[in-house]
């Protein structure tokens, strides 16, 4: 770049005033050596015609003209695109005038030049000395800089980034990019803004954090200012901003300013929030999912593990699982879409009940809950609140549904200090509740089938069948009016050489979760056929009903298996009953109905077991070719004290009779229950009041000694 020199040559008109300080001289004489000795391009022009009278070598070199060519040209002829500026050359105005001009060189190239002019006397006449300063490279660099700046601003705007500078002296924030203000919701005419004005816009929840970060950045030179916070724009819109900054200090360490970048990261935060929601929340109910629930429980267990809550936080918690009893019914009847609606309604009620006392999550048709600080009594009270909250019917698709719920409870630290143990125990408690026909149960180790001891028992199960330890016990069923023994239920017992007589509650849950259940069912069916044949040989008609599990109905081709079995024993279907629960049929409703139809056609008596505890769907029930409904002992045994249980028993009796089925009440354990059932018109009774389950071989002896009559008509044709 050509440096700028300032050459001041006084004009003749000013000479008088300046005479005292400066000697008078004709420029043509002293100018020549100056013209030739400098790197600056200089021209001498006629002030009126603008004719170029003289030029130095530097000018010729710059513009590429020969001296002959240039002298005699007029200055405006050099201008590439500017208007004539004759005025600028007039002696009275030209002094110290400087203009930027585009000058065309001999090869047509354009020079950006600053033209400085001053009036001189040249060869005895008035003239103007024009100093030509080539600033082409400077201008190009500036244009490039401006372009770069514009691009930067555009890029910042695209990336929603703005920069800001806080000046310590004035406590004002300025930004060099409009985007910076836009991001913070300020109009350009509102700027600069003070720190207080900015902080007033930060979300109150984030403000203390932002203030702390700023204070630290100003105090601690090693601190990295890098924060994210919410900013509330004047129109109320909340945006997430990410701000990083650097503090500049002077030589004494005093803070001079802070330079920062601010970026609008709302979209990123929203995407993250979405991912977080999908990862940790259930989309149907909005409740935490199991991942999140595990974290919540784990967080609460940490202090308990450290010292069971010594001083810090509650010393215990309760883990509950709420299982919706009739949920599948709605799901099957109304499709999953409405099932989801129901789940969301249940979720709302549960969340409202639990409130701040803990966390409710969702997993299928179950709602695990953690309750802070709850012991057994409190957990049971919460279970009651939950039952009450779910009592009122739910309106789904214009129909009102009643949903039953069962609650399993496990307690920490008493029953475990890790999430999986607690959840498993709450699950087992749930199973125990279902088994006992109750709607709440707290985990009890003695009823847990999954203890190592029991698991090893399962390993011995096949061998136990071979060894004859898995035995057929029978419990008689009698008619309530005629007091006639009309059949028996086959109940399994493991007669263990060391452990004694083991009931099904110890091993059935595990057996049912493996294919061993088929082995057991086949064994029980074969034993039942053999036993009833043995009685028939003694002239006694005593059909035996065998319990089927859900997996049997799905996996065994029962009708085929039973046909072979009967053939082998020369027996008939009338001697065998089959008991199954509604829920076991619901696992594969269409196929179950088809299989039941085959079995019914073959002459087997079909029972719905544990009626009232499962997913009762009246429309489904009426389509089943079932002969008998068995009222669950949970209702029977409570019917004297509990009016609700009594009314369920009563309506089940009516319903069964309306559908042309007969009713057996299980769990008839005393005379009061017997009388009450008889008054309701129940057909048959089974329970300890009649007889406890006994080894099948002892049943006839019992029957003969009992007040009940044995049937003697043959059943097989
Ligand atoms: P379940 O089918 O409901 O059988 C009736 C249960 O009620 C039997 O329990 C019986 O002993 C009990 N019970 C009968 N009368 C009374 C009474 O008056 N009071 C009380 N408190 N209980 C009474 P058990 O034998 O322990 O069987 C439990 C469950 O195990 C059965 O419930 C059945 O679901 C299952 N189970 C038993 N044997 C078999 C089997 O061979 N195969 C299958 N798949 N399940 C079986
Ligand atoms: Ca049964
Ligand atoms: Ca039952």
PDB file of C-alpha atoms in Angstrom, residues 493-621:
ATOM      1  CA  UNK A 493     -49.497 -82.993  46.372  1.00  0.00           C
ATOM      2  CA  UNK A 494     -45.788 -83.698  46.423  1.00  0.00           C
ATOM      3  CA  UNK A 495     -45.259 -86.368  49.018  1.00  0.00           C
ATOM      4  CA  UNK A 496     -41.582 -85.764  49.604  1.00  0.00           C
ATOM      5  CA  UNK A 497     -39.511 -88.418  51.449  1.00  0.00           C
ATOM      6  CA  UNK A 498     -37.770 -85.730  53.566  1.00  0.00           C
ATOM      7  CA  UNK A 499     -39.939 -82.643  53.384  1.00  0.00           C
ATOM      8  CA  UNK A 500     -43.269 -84.327  53.863  1.00  0.00           C
ATOM      9  CA  UNK A 501     -46.454 -83.378  52.034  1.00  0.00           C
ATOM     10  CA  UNK A 502     -45.857 -80.238  49.933  1.00  0.00           C
ATOM     11  CA  UNK A 503     -48.839 -78.242  48.655  1.00  0.00           C
ATOM     12  CA  UNK A 504     -49.075 -76.762  45.148  1.00  0.00           C
ATOM     13  CA  UNK A 505     -48.448 -73.180  46.327  1.00  0.00           C
ATOM     14  CA  UNK A 506     -44.791 -74.141  46.915  1.00  0.00           C
ATOM     15  CA  UNK A 507     -44.006 -75.440  43.452  1.00  0.00           C
ATOM     16  CA  UNK A 508     -46.876 -74.589  41.074  1.00  0.00           C
ATOM     17  CA  UNK A 509     -45.786 -70.999  40.310  1.00  0.00           C
ATOM     18  CA  UNK A 510     -42.406 -72.293  39.149  1.00  0.00           C
ATOM     19  CA  UNK A 511     -43.759 -75.384  37.418  1.00  0.00           C
ATOM     20  CA  UNK A 512     -46.286 -73.214  35.583  1.00  0.00           C
ATOM     21  CA  UNK A 513     -43.529 -71.012  34.221  1.00  0.00           C
ATOM     22  CA  UNK A 514     -41.811 -73.978  32.520  1.00  0.00           C
ATOM     23  CA  UNK A 515     -42.857 -76.838  30.244  1.00  0.00           C
ATOM     24  CA  UNK A 516     -42.946 -79.052  33.317  1.00  0.00           C
ATOM     25  CA  UNK A 517     -46.544 -77.956  33.659  1.00  0.00           C
ATOM     26  CA  UNK A 518     -47.436 -80.209  30.683  1.00  0.00           C
ATOM     27  CA  UNK A 519     -45.722 -83.123  32.376  1.00  0.00           C
ATOM     28  CA  UNK A 520     -47.706 -82.423  35.540  1.00  0.00           C
ATOM     29  CA  UNK A 521     -51.029 -81.988  33.718  1.00  0.00           C
ATOM     30  CA  UNK A 522     -50.576 -85.220  31.795  1.00  0.00           C
ATOM     31  CA  UNK A 523     -49.639 -86.985  35.007  1.00  0.00           C
ATOM     32  CA  UNK A 524     -52.702 -85.616  36.826  1.00  0.00           C
ATOM     33  CA  UNK A 525     -55.027 -86.466  33.924  1.00  0.00           C
ATOM     34  CA  UNK A 526     -53.673 -90.011  33.758  1.00  0.00           C
ATOM     35  CA  UNK A 527     -53.942 -90.401  37.544  1.00  0.00           C
ATOM     36  CA  UNK A 528     -57.506 -89.039  37.506  1.00  0.00           C
ATOM     37  CA  UNK A 529     -58.623 -91.394  34.715  1.00  0.00           C
ATOM     38  CA  UNK A 530     -56.992 -94.348  36.456  1.00  0.00           C
ATOM     39  CA  UNK A 531     -58.608 -93.425  39.787  1.00  0.00           C
ATOM     40  CA  UNK A 532     -62.109 -92.899  38.439  1.00  0.00           C
ATOM     41  CA  UNK A 533     -61.834 -96.193  36.562  1.00  0.00           C
ATOM     42  CA  UNK A 534     -60.789 -97.871  39.790  1.00  0.00           C
ATOM     43  CA  UNK A 535     -63.916 -96.463  41.496  1.00  0.00           C
ATOM     44  CA  UNK A 536     -66.066 -97.487  38.556  1.00  0.00           C
ATOM     45  CA  UNK A 537     -64.755-101.006  38.982  1.00  0.00           C
ATOM     46  CA  UNK A 538     -66.117-100.789  42.537  1.00  0.00           C
ATOM     47  CA  UNK A 539     -69.488 -99.627  41.231  1.00  0.00           C
ATOM     48  CA  UNK A 540     -69.061 -95.951  42.203  1.00  0.00           C
ATOM     49  CA  UNK A 541     -69.606 -93.088  39.814  1.00  0.00           C
ATOM     50  CA  UNK A 542     -67.210 -90.332  40.869  1.00  0.00           C
ATOM     51  CA  UNK A 543     -65.983 -88.019  38.103  1.00  0.00           C
ATOM     52  CA  UNK A 544     -62.744 -86.139  38.814  1.00  0.00           C
ATOM     53  CA  UNK A 545     -62.069 -82.591  37.623  1.00  0.00           C
ATOM     54  CA  UNK A 546     -58.449 -81.781  36.786  1.00  0.00           C
ATOM     55  CA  UNK A 547     -57.010 -78.249  36.839  1.00  0.00           C
ATOM     56  CA  UNK A 548     -55.531 -76.975  33.586  1.00  0.00           C
ATOM     57  CA  UNK A 549     -53.021 -74.161  33.326  1.00  0.00           C
ATOM     58  CA  UNK A 550     -52.948 -71.382  30.781  1.00  0.00           C
ATOM     59  CA  UNK A 551     -49.956 -72.959  29.042  1.00  0.00           C
ATOM     60  CA  UNK A 552     -51.742 -76.301  28.730  1.00  0.00           C
ATOM     61  CA  UNK A 553     -54.561 -74.770  26.771  1.00  0.00           C
ATOM     62  CA  UNK A 554     -52.173 -72.959  24.473  1.00  0.00           C
ATOM     63  CA  UNK A 555     -49.679 -75.785  23.926  1.00  0.00           C
ATOM     64  CA  UNK A 556     -51.227 -79.191  24.486  1.00  0.00           C
ATOM     65  CA  UNK A 557     -53.566 -80.595  21.887  1.00  0.00           C
ATOM     66  CA  UNK A 558     -55.765 -81.584  24.782  1.00  0.00           C
ATOM     67  CA  UNK A 559     -58.575 -83.206  22.861  1.00  0.00           C
ATOM     68  CA  UNK A 560     -56.128 -85.547  21.110  1.00  0.00           C
ATOM     69  CA  UNK A 561     -54.264 -86.323  24.272  1.00  0.00           C
ATOM     70  CA  UNK A 562     -57.448 -87.075  26.197  1.00  0.00           C
ATOM     71  CA  UNK A 563     -58.870 -89.257  23.435  1.00  0.00           C
ATOM     72  CA  UNK A 564     -55.761 -91.464  23.580  1.00  0.00           C
ATOM     73  CA  UNK A 565     -55.832 -91.527  27.364  1.00  0.00           C
ATOM     74  CA  UNK A 566     -59.462 -92.635  27.521  1.00  0.00           C
ATOM     75  CA  UNK A 567     -58.840 -95.292  24.885  1.00  0.00           C
ATOM     76  CA  UNK A 568     -55.879 -96.627  26.811  1.00  0.00           C
ATOM     77  CA  UNK A 569     -57.980 -97.001  29.969  1.00  0.00           C
ATOM     78  CA  UNK A 570     -61.178 -97.952  28.206  1.00  0.00           C
ATOM     79  CA  UNK A 571     -62.722 -94.995  30.012  1.00  0.00           C
ATOM     80  CA  UNK A 572     -65.225 -92.316  28.990  1.00  0.00           C
ATOM     81  CA  UNK A 573     -65.201 -88.510  28.934  1.00  0.00           C
ATOM     82  CA  UNK A 574     -68.081 -88.284  31.416  1.00  0.00           C
ATOM     83  CA  UNK A 575     -65.683 -89.295  34.185  1.00  0.00           C
ATOM     84  CA  UNK A 576     -63.350 -86.354  33.618  1.00  0.00           C
ATOM     85  CA  UNK A 577     -63.908 -82.678  34.270  1.00  0.00           C
ATOM     86  CA  UNK A 578     -61.568 -79.877  33.252  1.00  0.00           C
ATOM     87  CA  UNK A 579     -61.152 -76.719  35.340  1.00  0.00           C
ATOM     88  CA  UNK A 580     -59.638 -73.621  33.858  1.00  0.00           C
ATOM     89  CA  UNK A 581     -59.609 -69.966  34.769  1.00  0.00           C
ATOM     90  CA  UNK A 582     -60.991 -67.233  32.557  1.00  0.00           C
ATOM     91  CA  UNK A 583     -57.595 -65.565  32.372  1.00  0.00           C
ATOM     92  CA  UNK A 584     -55.998 -68.727  31.032  1.00  0.00           C
ATOM     93  CA  UNK A 585     -58.569 -68.773  28.226  1.00  0.00           C
ATOM     94  CA  UNK A 586     -58.076 -65.093  27.512  1.00  0.00           C
ATOM     95  CA  UNK A 587     -54.488 -65.618  26.462  1.00  0.00           C
ATOM     96  CA  UNK A 588     -55.681 -66.995  23.176  1.00  0.00           C
ATOM     97  CA  UNK A 589     -59.445 -66.493  23.122  1.00  0.00           C
ATOM     98  CA  UNK A 590     -60.323 -67.741  19.631  1.00  0.00           C
ATOM     99  CA  UNK A 591     -58.242 -70.909  19.820  1.00  0.00           C
ATOM    100  CA  UNK A 592     -59.388 -71.565  23.377  1.00  0.00           C
ATOM    101  CA  UNK A 593     -63.034 -71.465  22.304  1.00  0.00           C
ATOM    102  CA  UNK A 594     -62.336 -73.868  19.432  1.00  0.00           C
ATOM    103  CA  UNK A 595     -60.540 -76.302  21.744  1.00  0.00           C
ATOM    104  CA  UNK A 596     -63.251 -76.076  24.396  1.00  0.00           C
ATOM    105  CA  UNK A 597     -65.844 -76.824  21.746  1.00  0.00           C
ATOM    106  CA  UNK A 598     -64.044 -80.001  20.753  1.00  0.00           C
ATOM    107  CA  UNK A 599     -63.704 -81.048  24.392  1.00  0.00           C
ATOM    108  CA  UNK A 600     -67.334 -80.297  25.150  1.00  0.00           C
ATOM    109  CA  UNK A 601     -68.437 -82.252  22.094  1.00  0.00           C
ATOM    110  CA  UNK A 602     -66.391 -85.195  23.338  1.00  0.00           C
ATOM    111  CA  UNK A 603     -68.399 -85.142  26.575  1.00  0.00           C
ATOM    112  CA  UNK A 604     -65.981 -83.567  29.083  1.00  0.00           C
ATOM    113  CA  UNK A 605     -67.529 -81.413  31.784  1.00  0.00           C
ATOM    114  CA  UNK A 606     -65.968 -77.949  31.611  1.00  0.00           C
ATOM    115  CA  UNK A 607     -65.535 -75.632  34.614  1.00  0.00           C
ATOM    116  CA  UNK A 608     -64.627 -71.978  34.877  1.00  0.00           C
ATOM    117  CA  UNK A 609     -62.409 -71.883  37.941  1.00  0.00           C
ATOM    118  CA  UNK A 610     -61.852 -68.999  40.352  1.00  0.00           C
ATOM    119  CA  UNK A 611     -64.722 -67.076  38.839  1.00  0.00           C
ATOM    120  CA  UNK A 612     -64.722 -63.388  39.759  1.00  0.00           C
ATOM    121  CA  UNK A 613     -60.970 -63.020  40.167  1.00  0.00           C
ATOM    122  CA  UNK A 614     -60.065 -62.843  36.502  1.00  0.00           C
ATOM    123  CA  UNK A 615     -60.992 -60.743  33.552  1.00  0.00           C
ATOM    124  CA  UNK A 616     -64.688 -61.558  33.496  1.00  0.00           C
ATOM    125  CA  UNK A 617     -66.257 -60.603  30.237  1.00  0.00           C
ATOM    126  CA  UNK A 618     -69.879 -61.533  30.095  1.00  0.00           C
ATOM    127  CA  UNK A 619     -70.011 -61.531  26.320  1.00  0.00           C
ATOM    128  CA  UNK A 620     -67.030 -63.867  26.189  1.00  0.00           C
ATOM    129  CA  UNK A 621     -68.391 -66.076  28.955  1.00  0.00           C
TER     130      UNK A 621
END
